[in-house]
Structure formats: structure tokens, C-alpha cells
mmCIF file of C-alpha atoms and ligand atoms in Angstrom:
data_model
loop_
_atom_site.group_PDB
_atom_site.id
_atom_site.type_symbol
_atom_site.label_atom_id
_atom_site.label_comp_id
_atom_site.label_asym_id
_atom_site.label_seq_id
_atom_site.Cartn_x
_atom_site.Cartn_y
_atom_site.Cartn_z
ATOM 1 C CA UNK A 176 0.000 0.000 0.000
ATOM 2 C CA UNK A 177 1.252 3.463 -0.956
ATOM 3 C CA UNK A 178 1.399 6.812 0.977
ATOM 4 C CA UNK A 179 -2.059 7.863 0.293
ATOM 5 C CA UNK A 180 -3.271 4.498 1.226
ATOM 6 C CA UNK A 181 -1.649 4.515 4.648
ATOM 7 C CA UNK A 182 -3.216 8.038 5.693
ATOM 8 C CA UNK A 183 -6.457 6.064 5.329
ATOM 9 C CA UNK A 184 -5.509 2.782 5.864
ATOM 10 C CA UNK A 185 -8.296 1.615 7.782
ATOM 11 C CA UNK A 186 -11.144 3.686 5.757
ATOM 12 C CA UNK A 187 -11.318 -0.366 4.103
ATOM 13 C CA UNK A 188 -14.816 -1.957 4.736
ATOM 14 C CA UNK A 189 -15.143 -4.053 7.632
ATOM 15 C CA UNK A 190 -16.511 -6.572 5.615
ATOM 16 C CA UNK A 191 -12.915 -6.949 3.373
ATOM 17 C CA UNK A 192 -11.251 -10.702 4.247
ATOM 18 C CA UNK A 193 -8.173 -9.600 4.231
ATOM 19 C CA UNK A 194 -7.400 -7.507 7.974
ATOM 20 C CA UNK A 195 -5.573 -4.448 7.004
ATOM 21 C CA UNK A 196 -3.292 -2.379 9.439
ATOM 22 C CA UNK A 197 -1.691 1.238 8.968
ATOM 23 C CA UNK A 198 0.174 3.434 11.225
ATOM 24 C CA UNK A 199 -1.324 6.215 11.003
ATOM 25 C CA UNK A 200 -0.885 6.780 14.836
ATOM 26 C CA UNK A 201 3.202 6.230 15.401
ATOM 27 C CA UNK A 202 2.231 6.564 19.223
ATOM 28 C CA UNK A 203 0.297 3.543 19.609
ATOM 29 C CA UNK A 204 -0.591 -0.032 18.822
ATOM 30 C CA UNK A 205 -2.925 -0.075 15.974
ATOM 31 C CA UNK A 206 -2.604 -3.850 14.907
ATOM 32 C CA UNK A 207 -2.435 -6.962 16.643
ATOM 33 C CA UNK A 208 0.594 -10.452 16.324
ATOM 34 C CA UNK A 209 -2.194 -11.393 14.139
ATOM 35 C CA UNK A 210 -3.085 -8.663 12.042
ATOM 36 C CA UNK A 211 -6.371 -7.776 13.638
ATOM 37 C CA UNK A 212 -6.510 -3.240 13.923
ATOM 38 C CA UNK A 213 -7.159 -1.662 17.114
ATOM 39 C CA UNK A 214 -8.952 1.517 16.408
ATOM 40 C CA UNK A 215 -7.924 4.782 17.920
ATOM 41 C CA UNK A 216 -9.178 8.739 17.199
ATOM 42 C CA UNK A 217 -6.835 9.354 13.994
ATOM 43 C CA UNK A 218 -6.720 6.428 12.822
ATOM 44 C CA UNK A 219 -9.834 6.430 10.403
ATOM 45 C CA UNK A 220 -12.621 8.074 8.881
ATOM 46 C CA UNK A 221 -15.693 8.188 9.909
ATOM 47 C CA UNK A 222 -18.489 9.246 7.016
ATOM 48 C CA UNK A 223 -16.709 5.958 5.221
ATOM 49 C CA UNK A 224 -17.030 4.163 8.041
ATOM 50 C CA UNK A 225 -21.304 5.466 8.061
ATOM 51 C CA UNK A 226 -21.638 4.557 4.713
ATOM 52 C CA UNK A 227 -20.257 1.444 3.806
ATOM 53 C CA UNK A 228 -21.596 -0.170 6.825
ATOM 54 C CA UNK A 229 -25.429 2.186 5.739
ATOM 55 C CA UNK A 230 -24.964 0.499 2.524
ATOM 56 C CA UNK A 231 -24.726 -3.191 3.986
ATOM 57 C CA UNK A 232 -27.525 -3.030 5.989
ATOM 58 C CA UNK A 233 -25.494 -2.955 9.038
ATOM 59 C CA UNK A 234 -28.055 -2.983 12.113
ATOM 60 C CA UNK A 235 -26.693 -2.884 15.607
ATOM 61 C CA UNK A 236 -28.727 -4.664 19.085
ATOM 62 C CA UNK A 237 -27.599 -2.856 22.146
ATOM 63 C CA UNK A 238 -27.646 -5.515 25.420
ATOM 64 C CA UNK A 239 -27.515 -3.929 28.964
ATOM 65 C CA UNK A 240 -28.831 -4.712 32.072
ATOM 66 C CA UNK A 241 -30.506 -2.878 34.928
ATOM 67 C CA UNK A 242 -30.968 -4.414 37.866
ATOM 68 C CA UNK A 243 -31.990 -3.760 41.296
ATOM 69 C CA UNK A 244 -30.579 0.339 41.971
ATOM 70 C CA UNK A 245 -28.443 -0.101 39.285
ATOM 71 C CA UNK A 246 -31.570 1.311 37.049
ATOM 72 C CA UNK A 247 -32.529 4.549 39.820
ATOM 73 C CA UNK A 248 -28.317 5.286 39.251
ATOM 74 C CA UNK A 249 -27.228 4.676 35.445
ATOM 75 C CA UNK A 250 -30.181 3.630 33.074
ATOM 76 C CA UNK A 251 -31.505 6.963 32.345
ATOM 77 C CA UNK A 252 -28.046 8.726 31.305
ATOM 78 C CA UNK A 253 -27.162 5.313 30.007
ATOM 79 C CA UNK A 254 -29.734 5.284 26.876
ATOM 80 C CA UNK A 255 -29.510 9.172 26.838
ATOM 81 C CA UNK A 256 -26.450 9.573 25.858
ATOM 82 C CA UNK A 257 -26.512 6.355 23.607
ATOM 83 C CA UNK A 258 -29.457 8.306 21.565
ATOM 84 C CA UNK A 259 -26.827 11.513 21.068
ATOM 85 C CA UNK A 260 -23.542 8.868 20.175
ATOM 86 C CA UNK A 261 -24.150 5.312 20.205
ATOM 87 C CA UNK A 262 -24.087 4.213 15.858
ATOM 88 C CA UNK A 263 -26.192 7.627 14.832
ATOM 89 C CA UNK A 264 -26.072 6.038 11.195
ATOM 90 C CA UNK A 265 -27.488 3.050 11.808
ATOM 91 C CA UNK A 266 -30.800 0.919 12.903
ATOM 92 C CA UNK A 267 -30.546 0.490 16.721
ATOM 93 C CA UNK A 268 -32.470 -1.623 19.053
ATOM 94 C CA UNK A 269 -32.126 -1.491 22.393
ATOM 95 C CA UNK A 270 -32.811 -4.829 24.630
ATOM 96 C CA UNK A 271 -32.550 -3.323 28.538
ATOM 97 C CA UNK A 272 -32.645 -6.399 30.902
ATOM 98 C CA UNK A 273 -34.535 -5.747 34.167
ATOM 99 C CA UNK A 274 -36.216 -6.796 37.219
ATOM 100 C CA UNK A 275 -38.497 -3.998 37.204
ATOM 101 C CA UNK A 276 -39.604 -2.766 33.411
ATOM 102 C CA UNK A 277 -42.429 -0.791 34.766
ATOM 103 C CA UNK A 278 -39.668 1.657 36.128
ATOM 104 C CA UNK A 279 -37.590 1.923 32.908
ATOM 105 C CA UNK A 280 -37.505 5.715 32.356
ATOM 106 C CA UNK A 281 -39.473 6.902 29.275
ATOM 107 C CA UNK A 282 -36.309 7.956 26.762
ATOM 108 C CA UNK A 283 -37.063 9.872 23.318
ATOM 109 C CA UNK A 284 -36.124 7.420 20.568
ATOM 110 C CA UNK A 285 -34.643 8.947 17.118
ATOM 111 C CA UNK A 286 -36.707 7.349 14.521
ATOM 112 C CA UNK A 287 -35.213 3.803 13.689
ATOM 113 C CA UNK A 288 -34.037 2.911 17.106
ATOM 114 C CA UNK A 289 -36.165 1.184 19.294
ATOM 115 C CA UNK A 290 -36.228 0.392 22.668
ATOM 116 C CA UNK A 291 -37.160 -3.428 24.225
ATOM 117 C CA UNK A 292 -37.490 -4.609 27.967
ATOM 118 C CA UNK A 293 -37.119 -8.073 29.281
ATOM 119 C CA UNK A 294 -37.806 -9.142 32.662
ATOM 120 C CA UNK A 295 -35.231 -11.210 34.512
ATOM 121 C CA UNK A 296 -35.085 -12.173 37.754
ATOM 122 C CA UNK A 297 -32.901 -10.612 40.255
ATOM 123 C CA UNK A 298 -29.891 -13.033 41.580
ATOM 124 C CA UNK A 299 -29.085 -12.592 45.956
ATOM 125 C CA UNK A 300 -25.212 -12.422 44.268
ATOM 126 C CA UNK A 301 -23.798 -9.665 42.660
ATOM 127 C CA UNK A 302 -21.308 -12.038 40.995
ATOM 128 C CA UNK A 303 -24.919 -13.905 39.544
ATOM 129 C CA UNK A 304 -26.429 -10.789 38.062
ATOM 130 C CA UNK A 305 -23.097 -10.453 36.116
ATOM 131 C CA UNK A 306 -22.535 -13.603 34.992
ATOM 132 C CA UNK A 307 -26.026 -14.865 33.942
ATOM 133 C CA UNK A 308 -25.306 -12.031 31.586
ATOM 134 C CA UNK A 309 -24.060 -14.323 29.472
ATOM 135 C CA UNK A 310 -26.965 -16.531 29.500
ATOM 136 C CA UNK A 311 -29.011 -14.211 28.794
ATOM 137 C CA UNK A 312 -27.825 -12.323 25.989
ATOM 138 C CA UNK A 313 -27.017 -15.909 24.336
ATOM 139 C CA UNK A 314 -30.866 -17.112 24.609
ATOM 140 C CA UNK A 315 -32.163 -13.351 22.968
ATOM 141 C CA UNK A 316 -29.493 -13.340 20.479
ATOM 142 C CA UNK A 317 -30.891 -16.760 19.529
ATOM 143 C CA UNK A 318 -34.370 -15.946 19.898
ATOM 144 C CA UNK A 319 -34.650 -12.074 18.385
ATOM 145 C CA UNK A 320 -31.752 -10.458 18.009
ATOM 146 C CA UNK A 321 -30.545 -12.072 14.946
ATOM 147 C CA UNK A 322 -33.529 -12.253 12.842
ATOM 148 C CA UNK A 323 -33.569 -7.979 13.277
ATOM 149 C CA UNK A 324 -29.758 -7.071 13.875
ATOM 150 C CA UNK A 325 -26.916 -7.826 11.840
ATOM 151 C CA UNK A 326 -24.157 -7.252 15.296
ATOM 152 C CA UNK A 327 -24.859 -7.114 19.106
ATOM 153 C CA UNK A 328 -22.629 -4.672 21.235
ATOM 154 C CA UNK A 329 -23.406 -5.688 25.033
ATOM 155 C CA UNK A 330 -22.616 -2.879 27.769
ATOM 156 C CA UNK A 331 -22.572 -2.587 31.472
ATOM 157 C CA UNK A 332 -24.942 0.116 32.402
ATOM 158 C CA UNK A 333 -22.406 2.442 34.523
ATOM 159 C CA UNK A 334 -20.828 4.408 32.182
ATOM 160 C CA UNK A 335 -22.280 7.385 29.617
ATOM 161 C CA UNK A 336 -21.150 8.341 26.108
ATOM 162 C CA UNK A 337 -19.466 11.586 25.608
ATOM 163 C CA UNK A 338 -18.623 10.954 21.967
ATOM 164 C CA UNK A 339 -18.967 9.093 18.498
ATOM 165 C CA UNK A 340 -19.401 5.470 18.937
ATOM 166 C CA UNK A 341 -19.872 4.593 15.572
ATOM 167 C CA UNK A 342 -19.562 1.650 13.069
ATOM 168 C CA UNK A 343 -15.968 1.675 12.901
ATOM 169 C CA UNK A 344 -16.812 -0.032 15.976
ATOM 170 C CA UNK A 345 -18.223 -2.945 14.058
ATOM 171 C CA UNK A 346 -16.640 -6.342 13.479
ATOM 172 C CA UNK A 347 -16.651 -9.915 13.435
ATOM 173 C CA UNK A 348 -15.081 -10.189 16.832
ATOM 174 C CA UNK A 349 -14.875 -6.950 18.995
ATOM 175 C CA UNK A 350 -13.114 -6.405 22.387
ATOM 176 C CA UNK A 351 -12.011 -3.745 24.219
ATOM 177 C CA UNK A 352 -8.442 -2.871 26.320
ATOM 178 C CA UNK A 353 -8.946 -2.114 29.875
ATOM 179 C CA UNK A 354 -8.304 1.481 30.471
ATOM 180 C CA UNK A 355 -6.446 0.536 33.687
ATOM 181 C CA UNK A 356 -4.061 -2.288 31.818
ATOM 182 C CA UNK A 357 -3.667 -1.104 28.361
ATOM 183 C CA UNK A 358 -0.396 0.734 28.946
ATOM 184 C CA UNK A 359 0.788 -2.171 31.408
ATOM 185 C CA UNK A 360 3.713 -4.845 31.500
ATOM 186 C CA UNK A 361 1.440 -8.570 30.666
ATOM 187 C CA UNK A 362 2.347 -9.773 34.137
ATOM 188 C CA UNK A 363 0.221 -7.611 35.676
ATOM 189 C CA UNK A 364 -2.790 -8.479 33.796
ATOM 190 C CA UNK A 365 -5.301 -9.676 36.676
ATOM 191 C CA UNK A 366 -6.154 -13.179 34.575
ATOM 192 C CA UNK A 367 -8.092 -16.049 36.379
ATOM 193 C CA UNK A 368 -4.711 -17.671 37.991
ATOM 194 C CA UNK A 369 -6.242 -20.498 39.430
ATOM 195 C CA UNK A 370 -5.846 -23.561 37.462
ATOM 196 C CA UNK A 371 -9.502 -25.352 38.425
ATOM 197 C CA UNK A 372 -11.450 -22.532 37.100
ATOM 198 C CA UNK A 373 -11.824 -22.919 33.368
ATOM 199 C CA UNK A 374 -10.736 -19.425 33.074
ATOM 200 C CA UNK A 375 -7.204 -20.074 34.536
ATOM 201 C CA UNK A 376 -4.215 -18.472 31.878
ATOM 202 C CA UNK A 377 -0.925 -18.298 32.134
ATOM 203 C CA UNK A 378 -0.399 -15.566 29.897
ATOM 204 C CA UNK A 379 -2.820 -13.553 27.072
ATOM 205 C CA UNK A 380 -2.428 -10.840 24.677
ATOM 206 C CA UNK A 381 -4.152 -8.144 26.643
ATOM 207 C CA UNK A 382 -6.480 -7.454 29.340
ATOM 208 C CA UNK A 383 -9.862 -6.955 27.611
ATOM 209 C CA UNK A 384 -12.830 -5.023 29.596
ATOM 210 C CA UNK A 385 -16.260 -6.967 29.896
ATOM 211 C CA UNK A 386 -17.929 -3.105 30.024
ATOM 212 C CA UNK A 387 -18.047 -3.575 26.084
ATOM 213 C CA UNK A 388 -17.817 -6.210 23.737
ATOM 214 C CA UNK A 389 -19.520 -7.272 20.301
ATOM 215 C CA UNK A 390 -19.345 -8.638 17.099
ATOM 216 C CA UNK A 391 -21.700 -9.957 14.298
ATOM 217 C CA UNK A 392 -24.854 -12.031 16.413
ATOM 218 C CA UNK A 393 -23.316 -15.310 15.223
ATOM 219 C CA UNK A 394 -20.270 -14.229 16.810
ATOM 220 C CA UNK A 395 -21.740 -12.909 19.917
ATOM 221 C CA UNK A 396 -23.795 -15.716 20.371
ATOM 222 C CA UNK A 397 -20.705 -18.149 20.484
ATOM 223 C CA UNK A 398 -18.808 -15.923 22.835
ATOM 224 C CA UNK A 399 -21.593 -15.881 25.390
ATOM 225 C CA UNK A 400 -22.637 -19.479 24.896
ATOM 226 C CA UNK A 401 -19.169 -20.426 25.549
ATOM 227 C CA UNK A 402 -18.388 -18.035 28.591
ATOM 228 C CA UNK A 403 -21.643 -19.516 30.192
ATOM 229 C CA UNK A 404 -20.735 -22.773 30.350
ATOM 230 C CA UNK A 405 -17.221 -22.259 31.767
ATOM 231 C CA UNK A 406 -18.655 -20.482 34.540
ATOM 232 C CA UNK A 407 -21.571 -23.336 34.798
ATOM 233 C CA UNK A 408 -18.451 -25.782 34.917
ATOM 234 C CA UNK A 409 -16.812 -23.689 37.532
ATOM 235 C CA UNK A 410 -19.824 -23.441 39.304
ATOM 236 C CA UNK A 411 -19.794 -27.659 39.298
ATOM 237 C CA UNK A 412 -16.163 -27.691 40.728
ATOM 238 C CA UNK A 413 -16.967 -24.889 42.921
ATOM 239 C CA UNK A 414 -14.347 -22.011 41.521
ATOM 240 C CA UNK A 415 -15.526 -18.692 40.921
ATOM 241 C CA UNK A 416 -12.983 -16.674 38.376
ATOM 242 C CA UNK A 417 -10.801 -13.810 39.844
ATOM 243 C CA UNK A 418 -13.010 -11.328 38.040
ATOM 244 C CA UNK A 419 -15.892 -13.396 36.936
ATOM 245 C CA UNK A 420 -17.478 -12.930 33.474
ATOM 246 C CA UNK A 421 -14.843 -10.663 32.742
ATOM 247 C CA UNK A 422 -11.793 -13.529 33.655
ATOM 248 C CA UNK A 423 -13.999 -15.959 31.149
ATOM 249 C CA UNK A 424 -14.853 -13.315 28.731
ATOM 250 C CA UNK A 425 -10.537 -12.755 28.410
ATOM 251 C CA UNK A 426 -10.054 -16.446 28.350
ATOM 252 C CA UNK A 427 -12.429 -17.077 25.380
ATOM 253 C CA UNK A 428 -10.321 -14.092 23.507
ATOM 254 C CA UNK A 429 -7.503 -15.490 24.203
ATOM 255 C CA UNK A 430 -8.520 -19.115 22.685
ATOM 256 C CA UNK A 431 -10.569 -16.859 19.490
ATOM 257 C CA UNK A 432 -8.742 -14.345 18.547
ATOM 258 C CA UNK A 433 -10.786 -10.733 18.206
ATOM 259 C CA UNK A 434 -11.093 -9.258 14.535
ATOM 260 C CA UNK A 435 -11.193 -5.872 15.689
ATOM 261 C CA UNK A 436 -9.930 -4.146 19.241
ATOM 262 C CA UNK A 437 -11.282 -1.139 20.523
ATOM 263 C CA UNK A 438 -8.627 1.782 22.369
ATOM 264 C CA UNK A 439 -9.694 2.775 26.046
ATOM 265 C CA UNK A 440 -11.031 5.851 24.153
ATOM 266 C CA UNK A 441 -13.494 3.916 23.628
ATOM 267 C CA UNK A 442 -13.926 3.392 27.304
ATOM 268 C CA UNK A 443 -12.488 5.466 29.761
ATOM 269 C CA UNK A 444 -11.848 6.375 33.056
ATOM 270 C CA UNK A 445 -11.502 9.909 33.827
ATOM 271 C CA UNK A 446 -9.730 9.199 37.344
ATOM 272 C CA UNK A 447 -7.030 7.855 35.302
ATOM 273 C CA UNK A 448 -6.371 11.426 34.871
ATOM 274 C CA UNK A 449 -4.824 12.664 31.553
ATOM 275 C CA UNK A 450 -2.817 10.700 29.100
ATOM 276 C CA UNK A 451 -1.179 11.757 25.927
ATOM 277 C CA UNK A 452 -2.825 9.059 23.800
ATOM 278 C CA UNK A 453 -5.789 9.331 24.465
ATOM 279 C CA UNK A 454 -7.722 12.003 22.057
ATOM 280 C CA UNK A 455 -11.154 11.584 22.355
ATOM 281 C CA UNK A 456 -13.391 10.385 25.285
ATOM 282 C CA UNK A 457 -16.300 8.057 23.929
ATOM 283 C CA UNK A 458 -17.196 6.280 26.493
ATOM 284 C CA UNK A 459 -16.832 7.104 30.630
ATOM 285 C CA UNK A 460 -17.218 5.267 32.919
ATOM 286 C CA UNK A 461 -19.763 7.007 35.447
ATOM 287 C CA UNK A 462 -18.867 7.579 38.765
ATOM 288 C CA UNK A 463 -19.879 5.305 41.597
ATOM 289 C CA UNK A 464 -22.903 6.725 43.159
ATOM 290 C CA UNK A 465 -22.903 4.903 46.445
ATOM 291 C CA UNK A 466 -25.644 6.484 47.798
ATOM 292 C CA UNK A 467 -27.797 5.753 45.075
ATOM 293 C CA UNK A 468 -26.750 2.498 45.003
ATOM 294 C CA UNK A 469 -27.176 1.741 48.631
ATOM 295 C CA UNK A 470 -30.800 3.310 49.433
ATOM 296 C CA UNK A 471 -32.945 2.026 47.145
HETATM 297 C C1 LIG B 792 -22.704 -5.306 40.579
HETATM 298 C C2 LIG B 792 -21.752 -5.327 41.620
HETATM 299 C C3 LIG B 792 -22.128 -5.161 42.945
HETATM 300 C C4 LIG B 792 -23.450 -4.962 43.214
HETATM 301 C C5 LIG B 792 -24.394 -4.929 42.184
HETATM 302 C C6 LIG B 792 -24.034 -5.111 40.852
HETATM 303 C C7 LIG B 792 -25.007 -5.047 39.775
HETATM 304 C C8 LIG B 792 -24.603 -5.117 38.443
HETATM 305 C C9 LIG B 792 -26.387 -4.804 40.034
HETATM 306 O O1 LIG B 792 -26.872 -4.738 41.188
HETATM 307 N N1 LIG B 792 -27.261 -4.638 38.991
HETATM 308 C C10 LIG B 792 -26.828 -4.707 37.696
HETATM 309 O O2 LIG B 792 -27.637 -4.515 36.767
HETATM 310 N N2 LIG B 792 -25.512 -4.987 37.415
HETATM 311 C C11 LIG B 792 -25.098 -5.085 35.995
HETATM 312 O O3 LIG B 792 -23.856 -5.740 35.885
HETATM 313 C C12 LIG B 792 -24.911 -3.687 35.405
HETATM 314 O O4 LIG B 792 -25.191 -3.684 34.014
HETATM 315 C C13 LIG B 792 -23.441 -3.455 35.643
HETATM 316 O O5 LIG B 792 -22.901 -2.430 34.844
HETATM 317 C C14 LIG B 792 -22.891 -4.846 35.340
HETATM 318 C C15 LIG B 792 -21.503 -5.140 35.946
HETATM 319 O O6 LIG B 792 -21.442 -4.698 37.299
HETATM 320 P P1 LIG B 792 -20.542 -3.425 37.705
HETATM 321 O O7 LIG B 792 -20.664 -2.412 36.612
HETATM 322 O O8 LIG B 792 -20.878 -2.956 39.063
HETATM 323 O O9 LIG B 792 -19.138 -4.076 37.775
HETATM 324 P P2 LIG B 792 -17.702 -3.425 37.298
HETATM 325 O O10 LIG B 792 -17.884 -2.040 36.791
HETATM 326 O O11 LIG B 792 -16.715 -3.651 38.368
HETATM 327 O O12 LIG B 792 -17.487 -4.402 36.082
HETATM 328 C C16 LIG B 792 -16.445 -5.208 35.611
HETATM 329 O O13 LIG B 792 -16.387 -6.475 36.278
HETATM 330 C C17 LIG B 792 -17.618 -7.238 36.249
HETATM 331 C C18 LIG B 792 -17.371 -8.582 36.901
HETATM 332 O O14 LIG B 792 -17.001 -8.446 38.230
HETATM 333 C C19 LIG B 792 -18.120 -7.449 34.830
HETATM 334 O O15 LIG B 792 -17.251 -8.294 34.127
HETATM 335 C C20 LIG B 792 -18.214 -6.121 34.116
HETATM 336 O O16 LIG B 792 -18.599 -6.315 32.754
HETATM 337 C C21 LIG B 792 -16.866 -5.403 34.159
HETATM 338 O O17 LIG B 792 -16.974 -4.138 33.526
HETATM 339 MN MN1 LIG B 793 -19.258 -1.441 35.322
#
């Protein structure tokens, strides 16, 4: 590829076989060992990005769940600032999982986005509600998702967009890098270290958030499948991963490669403080609000 080629290198479709990586940003890792790009501000551009994925009928389900306070503290300014950021240029449907949908707040759709609520139960564990995730998304995926979305992104519900989060977003396979580990030595990645849990490593490639992940539904619907039944196997042997869905969820990437990685721009934590490399804020993570979270 020449000169001009470079400057753009990753304007390519999504879609193209062939995984194509540029430097267009000399002050950070924008491909993978195995040629998959990891997208940072700079690196791209954006009304390419709109319409090539516009022009495949690129559709996007949105999972995140709600339970218990965590509905009173996040949902609202969740889906709020998804309507002014999250894939503006595409279809979206939103699938909020709940234990109460009758308190869901009442958010102004943009036309072609739609909103859907599904009761689930609330688990006694806090480790539960997290992990059944997995379950969950897995059985909708199977039973809605893919006959009206072409990809799934699945969020936790305590963060709030504060920029473009579009479909250069999109992939096969999509992960994110921690905002706390991206810029860290590999030994101090906080992998499941225990060999009886199924999600025991040795080593990885990088420590990947569970706040965000997606991919195409078939994709998505492999991941989670896969992650729930290594926790259902721990569960049998009576391990519980260091960090849960998220020690499974890293596992599984480790074993299937991601096509596509997203920067911590992508999902960031302000209390980090400021860091040359990072550009753009897309994603923050939203502040603990203990009190909300305690008195319900
Ligand atoms: C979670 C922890 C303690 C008490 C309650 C909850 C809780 C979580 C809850 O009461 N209700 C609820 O809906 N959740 C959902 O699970 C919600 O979507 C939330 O964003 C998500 C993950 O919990 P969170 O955000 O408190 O955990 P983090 O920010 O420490 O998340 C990382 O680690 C988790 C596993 O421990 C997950 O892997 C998560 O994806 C990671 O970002
Ligand atoms: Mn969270």
C-alpha cells in the first residue's frame, strides 16, 4: 500500500477478508501479532465508516442490564447519551434487561431505534447478576436479536457516552483494552490464575474489559454461549474466576482471537487522569454513586 493508502488505511470496509493495518498513529498499537486493527481517534474516517456499513444493511442490538438500583443510578443517562452517540447512522435496538420494566424511564427514541425490555429475575449475588449475563444475551441473540440485527454490542450500564461510537466499531469479533491495563507490562494483567477454574491463563495478549464487547450475532452468540458454560463448569467444581465474566470473557479471547480491538477511548476512566494518547473520550465510565446504590 502506498502513501495515500496509509493516511487512510483503515477507511477499508469491515466486511474486506483480508485484515488491514496502517500506522497512522506512530504513538500507539494499531494492529495486533495477528493482524487484527485496534482503532484509535486518527486512525480512520468516519463518514466511510457510516456509509459502507449504511450500505450493507449494518443494524446494531444494544444488550444492557438494569438491575436492582443499578436502574434509579445509570439507566436513564445510560440510553440518553446512547441516543446523542451510540451508531447515529445506523438501525438500533435497544434490549434493557430488568427486574423492574415498569420503572424503565421513558427515553425519546430517534426514529429507527427502538427500545425493548425483558424481565429477569434478580440473583441474591452480585457475581450472579453479572454472569447470567451471558446466558441471557445468548438465549435473545438466539431468539430475536438475529432475525432484526446484523451485530450485538453488550454494555454494562455504569458508564455514559461523551462521543462518536460509531460503526468503525463494528466487526466480526470486537473487544475492548482495559483502560487501567492497556499501557501495562502482561504480568500484571489480573487473569483467572487459578488452574480449576476454566478461566485459569498463564499468559494472554491483553487485558480486555467486559464493560463492552460485540461482534456480528453469530459471533456474539458463540462468545456468550461459551463463557456460560465455563462459569456453569466452575460453578460444578466450585471455583468462581478472579473477576468473573470478565476472567472468562478474556479467556475465550484469548482461545478466538478478536477481529477488531477497541482503544480505552473507547472506554475510559476519567480518574485515570490525563494521558497523551488518548484524544477523544467516547465512552466514561460514570462515577460510583454509592448512595444511590445503597438506598434504594
Ligand atoms: C454489581 C456489583 C455489585 C453490586 C451490584 C451489581 C449489579 C450489576 C447490580 O446490582 N445490577 C446490575 O444490573 N448490574 C449489571 O452488571 C450492570 O449492568 C453493571 O454495569 C454490570 C456489571 O457490574 P458493575 O458495573 O458494578 O461491575 P464493574 O464495573 O466492576 O465491572 C467489571 O467487572 C464485572 C465482573 O465483576 C463485569 O465483568 C463487568 O462487565 C466489568 O466491567
Ligand atoms: Mn461497570
Amino acid at each position: 500500500p502506498g502513501v495515500l493508502s496509509g493516511i487512510w488505511g483503515s477507511v477499508f470496509p469491515s466486511s474486506s477478508k483480508k485484515s488491514v493495518c496502517f500506522r497512522s498513529r506512530s504513538d500507539v498499537q494499531t494492529c495486533t501479532s495477528w493482524n487484527a486493527p485496534i482503532i484509535w481517534e486518527g486512525m480512520f474516517n468516519p463518514g466511510h465508516y457510516d456509509q459502507t456499513h449504511r450500505s450493507e444493511g449494518s443494524s446494531v442490538a444494544l444488550t444492557v442490564f438494569a438491575v436492582g438500583r443499578y436502574l434509579d443510578a445509570y439507566l436513564e443517562a445510560f440510553l440518553n447519551s446512547s441516543e446523542r452517540h451510540f451508531m447515529l447512522s445506523l438501525p438500533v435496538s435497544y434490549y434493557v434487561f430488568t427486574d423492574r420494566p415498569e420503572k424503565v424511564p421513558n427515553v425519546n427514541l430517534a426514529p429507527n431505534r427502538h427500545l425493548n425490555v425483558i424481565k429477569v429475575e434478580r440473583h441474591a449475588r452480585w457475581q450472579d447478576i453479572s454472569m447470567t449475563r451471558m446466558k441471557t444475551i445468548s438465549d435473545v441473540i438466539e431468539a430475536d436479536i438475529r432475525h432484526h440485527s446484523t451485530h450485538v454490542f453488550c454494555f454494562d450500564v455504569d458508564q455514559v457516552f461523551t462521543g462518536r461510537f460509531g460503526p468503525e466499531a463494528l466487526g466480526d469479533t470486537v473487544a475492548l483494552l482495559h483502560a487501567h491495563y492497556y499501557h501495562l507490562p502482561r504480568k500484571l494483567f489480573t487473569y483467572d490464575r487459578n488452574p480449576k477454574s476454566e478461566a485459569f491463563m498463564r499468559t494472554g495478549d491483553f487485558y480486555y474489559h467486559a464493560a463492552v464487547f460485540g461482534g456480528s450475532w453469530r459471533s456474539v452468540k458463540a462468545l456468550t454461549e461459551a463463557c456460560y458454560k465455563s462459569i456453569m463448569e466452575d460453578k460444578k467444581n466450585n471455583v468462581e474466576a478472579l473477576w468473573h465474566d470478565e476472567s472468562h470473557l478474556n479467556k475465550y479471547f484469548w482461545l478466538h482471537k478478536p477481529s477488531r480491538i477497541l482503544s480505552p477511548e473507547y472506554c475510559w476512566d476519567t480518574s485515570i487522569g490525563y494521558r497523551f494518547d488518548i484524544r477523544v473520550h467516547r465512552l466514561l465510565w460514570a462515577p460510583k454513586d454509592y448512595y444511590k446504590l445503597r438506598t434504594s
